[in-house]
Every structure is written in C-alpha cells, then in structure tokens.
Amino acid sequence: MSSCPVARQLIHTREIKTQVYRREDGLWDIEASLIDTKAKDFPLASGVKLAGEPIHHMILSLVIDDQFNVLAASARAQSVPYAGYCAKIEPNYQMLVGLNLLNGFRGAVKEKFAGILGCSHMTELSTILPTAAIQAFAGEVIKVADHGTGEMPFQLNRCHALRTDGDAVKKYHPTWFGMPLTPKDIPKK
C-alpha cells in the first residue's frame, strides 16, 4: 500500500459470516453465508442487479456432533445471477453428510465439488466450516487449557504461533514447551 492517501471508489463487497449454535439435542448447527454486492448497478446476461442488491446470497448449513461429524447438510441460494439455474446444485451439497470437519474435509470438498461439480461460492463457504466449528467448540467441547488433565491443549501445534518449540507456548503453556514436533505437525510442501 502507498504511504500517501489516494482517493478510491468502492466497487465490490463480499461479506462472509459464520454462526454456530448449540442445540437442545446435543448437536450443533453451523451456518455460513456469503453475500456479494456491487456499489453501482451491475449488468448481467440475466438482467441488471441494482447497486447494493445481492448478486450472490448463499447459505450453507450443517448439523454436526461433538466429534465434528457432519450429520446433515443443506445449501440455499437466496440470490443468484442466474435464477432457476444456480440453485439446481443445492441438493449435491448433501454429499457433505458423513464427512468429518477435522479429517480430510477440505480435500473431500475439493474432490466432490471442484469446477462444474459444484457452485464455487458454496464450495468456498464449505472450506471455512472446520475453523468455525473449532472456534465454537473452544472451551465448550475442546479443552484449550491444561487444567491438570495431562492432555495437551487442542490448539498447540496447529499454527505457527502455538508450536511447542515456540516462544508463545514457552510463555503461556510452559508445561508443553519443548514437546517434540511430530510429522503431522509439519505439513509436506
């Protein structure tokens, strides 16, 4: 970025939002939405979308259990550029059922929904679901601190800042500082 302020004009806004709900039956609902809008009227082959009117408004919902297993899935296209066509792919996202958000989920999504096998927007939404679930489960289902259990906190060795040979772990989780990294902690390039 330039150090000098430069006039600029808003062209496009994409809002992505996730919400996770604990259900009375012990399961969890994860809802992810994506909304694309333009700052000015936008001509499409199917007609003109007015400024601020969603070009895309997609919602992907999952029901999961405490082990991150996908028990139900639904995709809804609330607003699309090609009404009557885009939404035809919605039922395919039920193929998320049976997957586990922490074990090969993103790879399976890529395999099942790449290119013409899916909707690029729904597929993009699906890739943020694992971390949304982790954030919701932190402190609720997943132990994020060692309270004398002898179990390493879940978040350690899952990002660069919380590697067990790093300064943050040395300061905030000294019990686990110096624990050797395993091959699964260091992804192959």
PDB file of C-alpha atoms in Angstrom:
ATOM      1  CA  MET A   1       0.000   0.000   0.000  1.00  0.00           C
ATOM      2  CA  SER A   2       1.061   3.537  -0.688  1.00  0.00           C
ATOM      3  CA  SER A   3       2.022   5.713   2.268  1.00  0.00           C
ATOM      4  CA  CYS A   4       0.185   8.629   0.613  1.00  0.00           C
ATOM      5  CA  PRO A   5      -3.601   8.608   0.796  1.00  0.00           C
ATOM      6  CA  VAL A   6      -5.163   8.041  -2.596  1.00  0.00           C
ATOM      7  CA  ALA A   7      -8.791   8.561  -3.499  1.00  0.00           C
ATOM      8  CA  ARG A   8     -10.582   5.285  -4.038  1.00  0.00           C
ATOM      9  CA  GLN A   9     -14.027   4.083  -5.023  1.00  0.00           C
ATOM     10  CA  LEU A  10     -15.814   1.056  -3.591  1.00  0.00           C
ATOM     11  CA  ILE A  11     -16.601  -1.424  -6.369  1.00  0.00           C
ATOM     12  CA  HIS A  12     -17.464  -4.739  -4.725  1.00  0.00           C
ATOM     13  CA  THR A  13     -18.238  -6.050  -1.239  1.00  0.00           C
ATOM     14  CA  ARG A  14     -18.159  -9.681  -0.167  1.00  0.00           C
ATOM     15  CA  GLU A  15     -19.411 -10.491   3.307  1.00  0.00           C
ATOM     16  CA  ILE A  16     -18.782 -13.938   4.754  1.00  0.00           C
ATOM     17  CA  LYS A  17     -20.325 -14.800   8.091  1.00  0.00           C
ATOM     18  CA  THR A  18     -20.473 -17.936  10.197  1.00  0.00           C
ATOM     19  CA  GLN A  19     -22.655 -18.637  13.199  1.00  0.00           C
ATOM     20  CA  VAL A  20     -22.621 -21.758  15.343  1.00  0.00           C
ATOM     21  CA  TYR A  21     -25.489 -22.769  17.616  1.00  0.00           C
ATOM     22  CA  ARG A  22     -25.643 -25.396  20.345  1.00  0.00           C
ATOM     23  CA  ARG A  23     -28.898 -27.327  20.045  1.00  0.00           C
ATOM     24  CA  GLU A  24     -31.051 -28.757  22.829  1.00  0.00           C
ATOM     25  CA  ASP A  25     -30.472 -32.268  21.475  1.00  0.00           C
ATOM     26  CA  GLY A  26     -26.694 -32.004  21.996  1.00  0.00           C
ATOM     27  CA  LEU A  27     -25.890 -31.408  18.335  1.00  0.00           C
ATOM     28  CA  TRP A  28     -24.606 -28.221  16.704  1.00  0.00           C
ATOM     29  CA  ASP A  29     -25.817 -26.094  13.785  1.00  0.00           C
ATOM     30  CA  ILE A  30     -23.225 -24.268  11.703  1.00  0.00           C
ATOM     31  CA  GLU A  31     -24.474 -21.655   9.277  1.00  0.00           C
ATOM     32  CA  ALA A  32     -22.197 -19.918   6.802  1.00  0.00           C
ATOM     33  CA  SER A  33     -23.357 -17.183   4.469  1.00  0.00           C
ATOM     34  CA  LEU A  34     -21.788 -15.286   1.610  1.00  0.00           C
ATOM     35  CA  ILE A  35     -23.202 -12.065   0.172  1.00  0.00           C
ATOM     36  CA  ASP A  36     -21.748 -10.253  -2.855  1.00  0.00           C
ATOM     37  CA  THR A  37     -22.912  -6.737  -3.716  1.00  0.00           C
ATOM     38  CA  LYS A  38     -21.786  -4.050  -6.133  1.00  0.00           C
ATOM     39  CA  ALA A  39     -21.619  -0.332  -5.366  1.00  0.00           C
ATOM     40  CA  LYS A  40     -23.318   0.541  -8.648  1.00  0.00           C
ATOM     41  CA  ASP A  41     -25.884  -1.084 -10.898  1.00  0.00           C
ATOM     42  CA  PHE A  42     -24.374  -4.199 -12.428  1.00  0.00           C
ATOM     43  CA  PRO A  43     -25.473  -5.576 -15.811  1.00  0.00           C
ATOM     44  CA  LEU A  44     -25.613  -9.352 -16.133  1.00  0.00           C
ATOM     45  CA  ALA A  45     -26.745 -11.521 -19.037  1.00  0.00           C
ATOM     46  CA  SER A  46     -29.847 -12.255 -16.939  1.00  0.00           C
ATOM     47  CA  GLY A  47     -30.629  -8.609 -16.161  1.00  0.00           C
ATOM     48  CA  VAL A  48     -29.375  -5.721 -14.066  1.00  0.00           C
ATOM     49  CA  LYS A  49     -28.669  -6.079 -10.350  1.00  0.00           C
ATOM     50  CA  LEU A  50     -29.161  -2.721  -8.670  1.00  0.00           C
ATOM     51  CA  ALA A  51     -26.432  -1.201  -6.515  1.00  0.00           C
ATOM     52  CA  GLY A  52     -26.474  -2.874  -3.091  1.00  0.00           C
ATOM     53  CA  GLU A  53     -28.752  -5.697  -4.242  1.00  0.00           C
ATOM     54  CA  PRO A  54     -27.092  -9.076  -3.610  1.00  0.00           C
ATOM     55  CA  ILE A  55     -25.676 -10.709  -6.709  1.00  0.00           C
ATOM     56  CA  HIS A  56     -24.960 -13.755  -4.586  1.00  0.00           C
ATOM     57  CA  HIS A  57     -26.514 -14.624  -1.257  1.00  0.00           C
ATOM     58  CA  MET A  58     -25.601 -18.193  -0.391  1.00  0.00           C
ATOM     59  CA  ILE A  59     -26.201 -20.086   2.843  1.00  0.00           C
ATOM     60  CA  LEU A  60     -24.599 -23.394   3.726  1.00  0.00           C
ATOM     61  CA  SER A  61     -25.825 -25.133   6.886  1.00  0.00           C
ATOM     62  CA  LEU A  62     -24.538 -28.224   8.654  1.00  0.00           C
ATOM     63  CA  VAL A  63     -25.595 -30.243  11.659  1.00  0.00           C
ATOM     64  CA  ILE A  64     -22.578 -31.756  13.421  1.00  0.00           C
ATOM     65  CA  ASP A  65     -21.899 -33.724  16.572  1.00  0.00           C
ATOM     66  CA  ASP A  66     -19.200 -33.202  19.232  1.00  0.00           C
ATOM     67  CA  GLN A  67     -16.750 -35.245  17.150  1.00  0.00           C
ATOM     68  CA  PHE A  68     -17.127 -32.884  14.137  1.00  0.00           C
ATOM     69  CA  ASN A  69     -19.066 -35.458  12.080  1.00  0.00           C
ATOM     70  CA  VAL A  70     -21.460 -33.953   9.521  1.00  0.00           C
ATOM     71  CA  LEU A  71     -24.925 -35.410  10.143  1.00  0.00           C
ATOM     72  CA  ALA A  72     -26.981 -33.154   7.858  1.00  0.00           C
ATOM     73  CA  ALA A  73     -26.239 -30.510   5.233  1.00  0.00           C
ATOM     74  CA  SER A  74     -28.210 -28.030   3.187  1.00  0.00           C
ATOM     75  CA  ALA A  75     -27.323 -25.345   0.663  1.00  0.00           C
ATOM     76  CA  ARG A  76     -29.616 -22.454  -0.191  1.00  0.00           C
ATOM     77  CA  ALA A  77     -29.101 -19.853  -2.890  1.00  0.00           C
ATOM     78  CA  GLN A  78     -31.176 -16.851  -1.795  1.00  0.00           C
ATOM     79  CA  SER A  79     -29.949 -14.573  -4.575  1.00  0.00           C
ATOM     80  CA  VAL A  80     -28.067 -15.634  -7.706  1.00  0.00           C
ATOM     81  CA  PRO A  81     -27.210 -14.112 -11.074  1.00  0.00           C
ATOM     82  CA  TYR A  82     -28.934 -16.937 -12.975  1.00  0.00           C
ATOM     83  CA  ALA A  83     -32.252 -17.661 -11.272  1.00  0.00           C
ATOM     84  CA  GLY A  84     -33.541 -21.149 -11.964  1.00  0.00           C
ATOM     85  CA  TYR A  85     -30.085 -22.471 -12.820  1.00  0.00           C
ATOM     86  CA  CYS A  86     -27.658 -21.761  -9.963  1.00  0.00           C
ATOM     87  CA  ALA A  87     -29.854 -23.382  -7.309  1.00  0.00           C
ATOM     88  CA  LYS A  88     -30.003 -26.720  -9.147  1.00  0.00           C
ATOM     89  CA  ILE A  89     -26.725 -27.718  -7.455  1.00  0.00           C
ATOM     90  CA  GLU A  90     -28.116 -27.272  -3.913  1.00  0.00           C
ATOM     91  CA  PRO A  91     -29.002 -30.979  -3.340  1.00  0.00           C
ATOM     92  CA  ASN A  92     -25.440 -32.044  -4.197  1.00  0.00           C
ATOM     93  CA  TYR A  93     -24.143 -30.432  -1.010  1.00  0.00           C
ATOM     94  CA  GLN A  94     -25.879 -33.173   0.961  1.00  0.00           C
ATOM     95  CA  MET A  95     -22.773 -35.161  -0.035  1.00  0.00           C
ATOM     96  CA  LEU A  96     -21.094 -33.382   2.889  1.00  0.00           C
ATOM     97  CA  VAL A  97     -23.017 -35.752   5.188  1.00  0.00           C
ATOM     98  CA  GLY A  98     -20.704 -38.426   6.556  1.00  0.00           C
ATOM     99  CA  LEU A  99     -17.571 -36.282   6.354  1.00  0.00           C
ATOM    100  CA  ASN A 100     -15.628 -35.162   9.408  1.00  0.00           C
ATOM    101  CA  LEU A 101     -14.655 -31.490   9.604  1.00  0.00           C
ATOM    102  CA  LEU A 102     -11.214 -32.309  11.035  1.00  0.00           C
ATOM    103  CA  ASN A 103     -10.252 -35.345   8.964  1.00  0.00           C
ATOM    104  CA  GLY A 104      -9.810 -34.734   5.262  1.00  0.00           C
ATOM    105  CA  PHE A 105     -12.812 -32.426   4.947  1.00  0.00           C
ATOM    106  CA  ARG A 106     -11.291 -29.793   2.663  1.00  0.00           C
ATOM    107  CA  GLY A 107      -9.765 -32.426   0.378  1.00  0.00           C
ATOM    108  CA  ALA A 108     -13.096 -34.233   0.120  1.00  0.00           C
ATOM    109  CA  VAL A 109     -14.849 -30.942  -0.665  1.00  0.00           C
ATOM    110  CA  LYS A 110     -12.366 -30.248  -3.450  1.00  0.00           C
ATOM    111  CA  GLU A 111     -12.873 -33.748  -4.849  1.00  0.00           C
ATOM    112  CA  LYS A 112     -16.682 -33.669  -4.676  1.00  0.00           C
ATOM    113  CA  PHE A 113     -17.359 -30.081  -5.759  1.00  0.00           C
ATOM    114  CA  ALA A 114     -14.494 -28.829  -7.954  1.00  0.00           C
ATOM    115  CA  GLY A 115     -15.358 -26.965 -11.138  1.00  0.00           C
ATOM    116  CA  ILE A 116     -18.653 -27.966 -12.731  1.00  0.00           C
ATOM    117  CA  LEU A 117     -19.363 -30.449  -9.915  1.00  0.00           C
ATOM    118  CA  GLY A 118     -20.335 -27.625  -7.578  1.00  0.00           C
ATOM    119  CA  CYS A 119     -21.013 -23.952  -7.002  1.00  0.00           C
ATOM    120  CA  SER A 120     -17.783 -22.024  -6.474  1.00  0.00           C
ATOM    121  CA  HIS A 121     -19.419 -19.884  -3.787  1.00  0.00           C
ATOM    122  CA  MET A 122     -20.905 -22.799  -1.799  1.00  0.00           C
ATOM    123  CA  THR A 123     -17.629 -24.669  -2.103  1.00  0.00           C
ATOM    124  CA  GLU A 124     -15.720 -21.647  -0.819  1.00  0.00           C
ATOM    125  CA  LEU A 125     -18.119 -21.389   2.126  1.00  0.00           C
ATOM    126  CA  SER A 126     -17.600 -25.044   2.974  1.00  0.00           C
ATOM    127  CA  THR A 127     -13.858 -24.521   3.444  1.00  0.00           C
ATOM    128  CA  ILE A 128     -14.365 -22.146   6.381  1.00  0.00           C
ATOM    129  CA  LEU A 129     -16.608 -24.524   8.330  1.00  0.00           C
ATOM    130  CA  PRO A 130     -13.856 -26.520  10.105  1.00  0.00           C
ATOM    131  CA  THR A 131     -12.276 -23.467  11.742  1.00  0.00           C
ATOM    132  CA  ALA A 132     -15.694 -22.003  12.585  1.00  0.00           C
ATOM    133  CA  ALA A 133     -16.549 -25.230  14.416  1.00  0.00           C
ATOM    134  CA  ILE A 134     -13.204 -25.251  16.221  1.00  0.00           C
ATOM    135  CA  GLN A 135     -13.740 -21.675  17.404  1.00  0.00           C
ATOM    136  CA  ALA A 136     -17.235 -22.530  18.645  1.00  0.00           C
ATOM    137  CA  PHE A 137     -16.075 -25.702  20.370  1.00  0.00           C
ATOM    138  CA  ALA A 138     -13.098 -23.980  22.070  1.00  0.00           C
ATOM    139  CA  GLY A 139     -13.796 -24.029  25.782  1.00  0.00           C
ATOM    140  CA  GLU A 140     -17.149 -25.742  25.178  1.00  0.00           C
ATOM    141  CA  VAL A 141     -16.154 -29.150  23.810  1.00  0.00           C
ATOM    142  CA  ILE A 142     -12.411 -28.775  23.247  1.00  0.00           C
ATOM    143  CA  LYS A 143     -10.076 -28.194  26.154  1.00  0.00           C
ATOM    144  CA  VAL A 144      -7.972 -25.133  25.372  1.00  0.00           C
ATOM    145  CA  ALA A 145      -6.068 -25.117  28.650  1.00  0.00           C
ATOM    146  CA  ASP A 146      -4.321 -27.836  30.606  1.00  0.00           C
ATOM    147  CA  HIS A 147      -6.201 -27.947  33.889  1.00  0.00           C
ATOM    148  CA  GLY A 148      -4.093 -30.744  35.324  1.00  0.00           C
ATOM    149  CA  THR A 149      -5.530 -33.306  32.927  1.00  0.00           C
ATOM    150  CA  GLY A 150      -2.183 -34.167  31.383  1.00  0.00           C
ATOM    151  CA  GLU A 151      -3.689 -33.652  27.926  1.00  0.00           C
ATOM    152  CA  MET A 152      -2.009 -31.183  25.608  1.00  0.00           C
ATOM    153  CA  PRO A 153      -4.359 -28.283  24.757  1.00  0.00           C
ATOM    154  CA  PHE A 154      -6.021 -28.810  21.383  1.00  0.00           C
ATOM    155  CA  GLN A 155      -4.689 -25.663  19.737  1.00  0.00           C
ATOM    156  CA  LEU A 156      -0.991 -26.434  20.235  1.00  0.00           C
ATOM    157  CA  ASN A 157       0.941 -27.289  17.045  1.00  0.00           C
ATOM    158  CA  ARG A 158      -1.993 -26.173  14.880  1.00  0.00           C
ATOM    159  CA  CYS A 159      -0.461 -22.843  13.805  1.00  0.00           C
ATOM    160  CA  HIS A 160       2.947 -21.156  13.702  1.00  0.00           C
ATOM    161  CA  ALA A 161       2.404 -19.099  16.875  1.00  0.00           C
ATOM    162  CA  LEU A 162       1.463 -22.091  19.017  1.00  0.00           C
ATOM    163  CA  ARG A 163       4.156 -24.556  18.026  1.00  0.00           C
ATOM    164  CA  THR A 164       5.508 -26.401  21.061  1.00  0.00           C
ATOM    165  CA  ASP A 165       9.052 -25.213  20.356  1.00  0.00           C
ATOM    166  CA  GLY A 166       7.971 -21.552  20.152  1.00  0.00           C
ATOM    167  CA  ASP A 167       8.019 -18.570  22.478  1.00  0.00           C
ATOM    168  CA  ALA A 168       4.220 -18.279  22.876  1.00  0.00           C
ATOM    169  CA  VAL A 169       3.999 -21.845  24.189  1.00  0.00           C
ATOM    170  CA  LYS A 170       7.019 -21.214  26.416  1.00  0.00           C
ATOM    171  CA  LYS A 171       5.214 -18.210  27.939  1.00  0.00           C
ATOM    172  CA  TYR A 172       1.565 -19.351  28.063  1.00  0.00           C
ATOM    173  CA  HIS A 173       1.776 -23.158  28.109  1.00  0.00           C
ATOM    174  CA  PRO A 174       5.181 -23.876  29.707  1.00  0.00           C
ATOM    175  CA  THR A 175       4.252 -27.468  30.558  1.00  0.00           C
ATOM    176  CA  TRP A 176       4.146 -28.251  26.849  1.00  0.00           C
ATOM    177  CA  PHE A 177       7.156 -26.206  25.764  1.00  0.00           C
ATOM    178  CA  GLY A 178       9.804 -28.362  24.129  1.00  0.00           C
ATOM    179  CA  MET A 179       7.489 -31.237  23.270  1.00  0.00           C
ATOM    180  CA  PRO A 180       8.814 -32.701  20.022  1.00  0.00           C
ATOM    181  CA  LEU A 181       7.002 -31.908  16.811  1.00  0.00           C
ATOM    182  CA  THR A 182       5.576 -34.923  15.014  1.00  0.00           C
ATOM    183  CA  PRO A 183       5.452 -35.460  11.233  1.00  0.00           C
ATOM    184  CA  LYS A 184       1.747 -34.491  11.229  1.00  0.00           C
ATOM    185  CA  ASP A 185       2.713 -31.121  12.774  1.00  0.00           C
ATOM    186  CA  ILE A 186       4.942 -30.262   9.794  1.00  0.00           C
ATOM    187  CA  PRO A 187       2.954 -30.464   6.549  1.00  0.00           C
ATOM    188  CA  LYS A 188       4.692 -31.601   3.387  1.00  0.00           C
ATOM    189  CA  LYS A 189       5.301 -28.881   0.819  1.00  0.00           C
TER     190      LYS A 189
END
